XYZ file of C-alpha atoms in Angstrom:
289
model
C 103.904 113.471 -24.574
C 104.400 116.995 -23.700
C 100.928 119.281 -25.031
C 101.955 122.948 -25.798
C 99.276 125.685 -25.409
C 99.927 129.090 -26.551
C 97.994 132.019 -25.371
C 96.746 134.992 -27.805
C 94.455 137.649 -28.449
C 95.261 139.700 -31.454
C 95.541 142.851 -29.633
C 96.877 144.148 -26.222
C 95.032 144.437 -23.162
C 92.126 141.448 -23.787
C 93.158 139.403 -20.560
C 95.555 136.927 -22.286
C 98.587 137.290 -19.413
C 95.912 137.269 -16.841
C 94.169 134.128 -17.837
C 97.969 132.416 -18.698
C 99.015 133.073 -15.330
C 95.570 131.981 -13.461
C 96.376 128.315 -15.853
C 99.984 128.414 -14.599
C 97.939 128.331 -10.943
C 95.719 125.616 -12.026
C 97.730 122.966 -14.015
C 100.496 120.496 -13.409
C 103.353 119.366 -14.026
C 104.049 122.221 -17.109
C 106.566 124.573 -18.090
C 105.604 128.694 -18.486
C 106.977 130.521 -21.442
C 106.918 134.227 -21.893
C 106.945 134.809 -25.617
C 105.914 138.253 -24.893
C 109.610 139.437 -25.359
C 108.864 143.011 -26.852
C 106.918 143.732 -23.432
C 107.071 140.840 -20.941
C 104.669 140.886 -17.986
C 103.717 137.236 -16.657
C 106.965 138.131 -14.297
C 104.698 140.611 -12.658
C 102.363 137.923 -11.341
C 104.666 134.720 -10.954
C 107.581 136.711 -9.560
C 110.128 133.975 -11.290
C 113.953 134.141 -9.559
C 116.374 134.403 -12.426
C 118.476 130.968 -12.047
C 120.035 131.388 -15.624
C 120.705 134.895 -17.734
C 121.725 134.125 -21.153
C 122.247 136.879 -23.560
C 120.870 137.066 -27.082
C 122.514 138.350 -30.552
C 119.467 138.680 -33.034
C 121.465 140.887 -35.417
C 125.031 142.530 -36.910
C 126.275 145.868 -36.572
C 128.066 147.955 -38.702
C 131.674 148.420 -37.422
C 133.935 150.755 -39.237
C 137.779 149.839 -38.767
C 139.646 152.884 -38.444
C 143.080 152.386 -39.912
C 141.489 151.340 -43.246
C 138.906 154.381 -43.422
C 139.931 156.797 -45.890
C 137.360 159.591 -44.992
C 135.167 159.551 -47.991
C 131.772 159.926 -46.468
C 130.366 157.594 -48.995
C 128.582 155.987 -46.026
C 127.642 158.206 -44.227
C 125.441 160.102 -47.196
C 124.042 156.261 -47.930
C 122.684 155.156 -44.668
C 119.092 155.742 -44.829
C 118.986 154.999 -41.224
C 121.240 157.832 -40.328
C 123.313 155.925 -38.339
C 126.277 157.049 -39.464
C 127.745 160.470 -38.426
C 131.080 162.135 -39.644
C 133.718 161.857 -37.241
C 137.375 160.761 -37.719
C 136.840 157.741 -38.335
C 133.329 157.761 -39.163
C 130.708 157.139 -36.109
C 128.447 153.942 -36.274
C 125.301 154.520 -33.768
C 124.283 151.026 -33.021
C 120.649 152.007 -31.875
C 120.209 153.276 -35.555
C 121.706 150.691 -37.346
C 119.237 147.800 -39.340
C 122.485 145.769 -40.427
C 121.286 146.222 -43.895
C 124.622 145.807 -45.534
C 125.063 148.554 -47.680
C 127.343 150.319 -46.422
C 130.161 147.351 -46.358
C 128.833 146.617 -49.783
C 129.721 150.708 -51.215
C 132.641 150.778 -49.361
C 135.833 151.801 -51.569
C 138.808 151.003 -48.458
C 136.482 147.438 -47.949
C 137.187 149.409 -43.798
C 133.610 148.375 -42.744
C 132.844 144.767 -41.299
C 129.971 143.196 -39.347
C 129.590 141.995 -35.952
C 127.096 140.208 -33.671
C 125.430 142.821 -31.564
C 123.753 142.000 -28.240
C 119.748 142.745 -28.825
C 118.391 141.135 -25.599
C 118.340 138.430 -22.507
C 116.688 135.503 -22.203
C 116.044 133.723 -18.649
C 115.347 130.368 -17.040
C 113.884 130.864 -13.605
C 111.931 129.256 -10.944
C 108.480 130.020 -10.199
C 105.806 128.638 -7.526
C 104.463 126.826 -10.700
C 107.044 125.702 -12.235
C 110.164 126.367 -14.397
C 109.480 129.589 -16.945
C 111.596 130.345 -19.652
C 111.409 134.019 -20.710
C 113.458 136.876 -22.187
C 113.247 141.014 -23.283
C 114.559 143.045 -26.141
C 116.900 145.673 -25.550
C 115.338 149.112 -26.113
C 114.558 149.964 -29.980
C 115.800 146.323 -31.176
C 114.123 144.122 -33.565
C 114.214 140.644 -34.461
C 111.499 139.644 -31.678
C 110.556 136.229 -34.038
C 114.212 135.079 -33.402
C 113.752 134.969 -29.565
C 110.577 133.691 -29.117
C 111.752 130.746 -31.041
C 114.649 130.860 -28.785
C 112.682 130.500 -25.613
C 109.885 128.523 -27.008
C 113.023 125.714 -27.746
C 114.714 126.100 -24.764
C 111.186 125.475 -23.205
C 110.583 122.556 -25.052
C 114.132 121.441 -23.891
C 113.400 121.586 -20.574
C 109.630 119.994 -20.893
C 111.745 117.076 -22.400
C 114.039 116.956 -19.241
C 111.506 117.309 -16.445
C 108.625 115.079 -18.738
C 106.342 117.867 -18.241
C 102.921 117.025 -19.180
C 101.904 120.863 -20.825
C 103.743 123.654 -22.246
C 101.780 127.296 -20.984
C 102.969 130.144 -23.506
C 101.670 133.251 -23.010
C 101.862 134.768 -26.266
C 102.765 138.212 -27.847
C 99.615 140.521 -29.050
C 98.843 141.682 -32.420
C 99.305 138.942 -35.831
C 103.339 140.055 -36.491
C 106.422 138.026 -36.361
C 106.505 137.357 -32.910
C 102.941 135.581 -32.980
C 103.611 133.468 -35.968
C 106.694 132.410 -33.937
C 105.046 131.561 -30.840
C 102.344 129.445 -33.195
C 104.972 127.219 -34.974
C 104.429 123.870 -33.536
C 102.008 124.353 -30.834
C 98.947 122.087 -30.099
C 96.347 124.369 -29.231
C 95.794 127.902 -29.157
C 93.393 129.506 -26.504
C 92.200 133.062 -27.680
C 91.457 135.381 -25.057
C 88.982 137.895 -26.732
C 86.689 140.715 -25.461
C 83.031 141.835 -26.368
C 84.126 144.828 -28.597
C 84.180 145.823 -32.448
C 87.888 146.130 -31.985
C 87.698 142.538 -30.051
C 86.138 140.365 -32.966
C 88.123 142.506 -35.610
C 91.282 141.078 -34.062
C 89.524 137.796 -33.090
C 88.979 137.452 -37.486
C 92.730 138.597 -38.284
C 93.672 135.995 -35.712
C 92.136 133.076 -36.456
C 92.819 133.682 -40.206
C 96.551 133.477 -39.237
C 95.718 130.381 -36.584
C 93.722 128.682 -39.589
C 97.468 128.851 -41.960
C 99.104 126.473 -39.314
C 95.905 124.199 -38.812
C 95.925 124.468 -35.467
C 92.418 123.819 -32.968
C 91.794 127.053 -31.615
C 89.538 127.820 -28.092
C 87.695 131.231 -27.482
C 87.179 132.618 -24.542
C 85.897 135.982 -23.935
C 86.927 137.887 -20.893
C 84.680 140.390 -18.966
C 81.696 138.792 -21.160
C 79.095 140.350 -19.103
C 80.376 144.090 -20.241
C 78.877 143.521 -23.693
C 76.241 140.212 -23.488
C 75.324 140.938 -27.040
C 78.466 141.875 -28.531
C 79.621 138.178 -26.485
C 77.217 135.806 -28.341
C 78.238 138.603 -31.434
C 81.753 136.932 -30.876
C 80.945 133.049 -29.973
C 79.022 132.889 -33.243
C 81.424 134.378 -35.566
C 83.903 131.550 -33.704
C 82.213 128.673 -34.603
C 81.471 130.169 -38.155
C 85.267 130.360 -38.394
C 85.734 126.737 -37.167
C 86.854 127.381 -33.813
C 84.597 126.817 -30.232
C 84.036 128.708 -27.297
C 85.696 127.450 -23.879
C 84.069 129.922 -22.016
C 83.332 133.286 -20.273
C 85.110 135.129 -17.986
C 82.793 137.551 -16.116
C 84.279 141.135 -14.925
C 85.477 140.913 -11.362
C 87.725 143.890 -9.771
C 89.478 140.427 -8.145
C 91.549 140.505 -10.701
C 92.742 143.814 -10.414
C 93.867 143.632 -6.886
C 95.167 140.107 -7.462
C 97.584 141.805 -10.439
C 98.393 145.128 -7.773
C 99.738 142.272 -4.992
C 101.429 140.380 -8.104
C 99.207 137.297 -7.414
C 96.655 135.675 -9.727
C 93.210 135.985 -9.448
C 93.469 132.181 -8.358
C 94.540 132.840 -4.855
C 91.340 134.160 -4.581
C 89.490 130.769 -5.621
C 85.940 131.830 -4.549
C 86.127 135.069 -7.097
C 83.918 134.523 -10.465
C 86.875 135.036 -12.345
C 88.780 132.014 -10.738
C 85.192 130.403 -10.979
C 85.086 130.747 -14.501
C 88.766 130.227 -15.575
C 88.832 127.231 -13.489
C 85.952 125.616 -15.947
C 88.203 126.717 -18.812
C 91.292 124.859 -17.730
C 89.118 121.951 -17.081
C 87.777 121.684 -20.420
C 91.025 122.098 -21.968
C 92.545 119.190 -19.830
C 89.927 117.074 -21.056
C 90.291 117.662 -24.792
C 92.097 115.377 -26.980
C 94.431 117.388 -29.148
């Protein structure tokens, strides 16, 4: 049976990318998912080639049909997204428009109509670790939920196929739609946290949304030797909110030139980071979950 991990930490910048891809080093057999489709990164460091491009429609336009427009402006002074203009026929800017409806719904001539609008791309590609499935928005388009559900079934398809033994999603930041997507059926979520007031604020608004889906849920907290108080701060309000500590991940400048050469930090094995993440991965193997 296929085990599906998803990656988080409630806010941007914690590690969570660079800890996914030093797992993608370290386990077998398992498929990679990018759920990170607002700003996708893991590509950096696993340099996937594209083998499938796919494109995705997460929403409907406004399209105004010109021989049945009879120039009353009605929807153009309704749009609260001013994406209509006044032209001859009327101008729809598709960057501006929300597919709310209204306009269709006010207008007298019934000349406006809907259409599927292409938001986005999703990928299958190859990677030295394995298959990854991942994808990005166009520029200023929403509907992020829809497409990591996308990928996160494709990447489930493909598990199936190959009988992969895990599922590695690195997840999206923050607690929005895109993170309760990427949560929706997995097994286990590792958070990657660090010693901050801004890291154990997230750390609570996450594992309040975790704790919805009863899901286990790891801690780890990266560059724990920053902030040694603020890091047993963090490991005790996990366990008081029901969830235990995988480990630390100590500071090391290792990462940062793995990430400039587009490597992970586990090509260099004998760097504490590796060191530590290593012990992470091996803990999570051995869990039953």
């Amino acid at each position: 049976m296929t085990r599906e991990i998803t990656i988080l930490s409630g806010k941007g910048g914690s590690g969570k990318t660079t800890v996914t891809g030093a797992l993608a080093a370290l386990g077998k057999n398992k498929i990679l998912v990018d759920a990170d489709v607002d700003a996708p990164d893991l590509h950096l460091i696993l340099q996937p080639q594209i083998k499938r491009r796919e494109a995705f429609f997460g929403s409907k336009k406004a399209l105004i049909i010109p021989e049945e427009c009879i120039q009353c402006g009605l929807c153009v002074t309704s749009c609260r997204f001013d994406a209509i203009k006044m032209a001859d026929p009327p101008l729809v800017a598709p960057i501006f428009c929300e597919g709310c409806g209204l306009c269709r719904r006010i207008c007298p001539a019934e000349a406006i109509e809907f259409a599927e609008a292409r938001t986005g791309e999703w990928y299958v590609s190859d990677t030295v670790y394995g298959p990854m499935v991942h994808a990005r928005l166009d520029p200023a388009q929403g509907n992020s939920g829809k497409l990591v559900s996308l990928i996160r079934a494709e990447g489930r398809k493909i598990a199936e196929e190959k009988r992969a033994d895990f599922i590695l999603t690195d997840g999206p930041p923050g607690i929005g739609c895109p993170v309760i997507a990427s949560l929706a059926g997995a097994g286990l979520v590792l958070i990657v946290t660090e010693p901050s007031l801004s890291g154990e604020h997230d750390l609570r608004r996450l594992a309040e949304l975790i704790a919805m889906f009863k899901i286990t849920a790891w801690v780890c907290v990266n560059k724990w030797d920053l902030n040694p108080e603020m890091t047993v701060k963090i490991e005790e309000v996990s366990r008081a909110l029901g969830m235990s500590v995988a480990g630390r991940i100590r500071f090391d400048l290792t990462t940062v030139q793995a990430q400039l050469r587009g490597r992970t930090v586990m090509d260099y094995p004998e760097s504490p980071a590796a060191k530590d993440i290593e012990e992470i991965w091996k803990q999570l193997e051995r869990m039953q979950w």
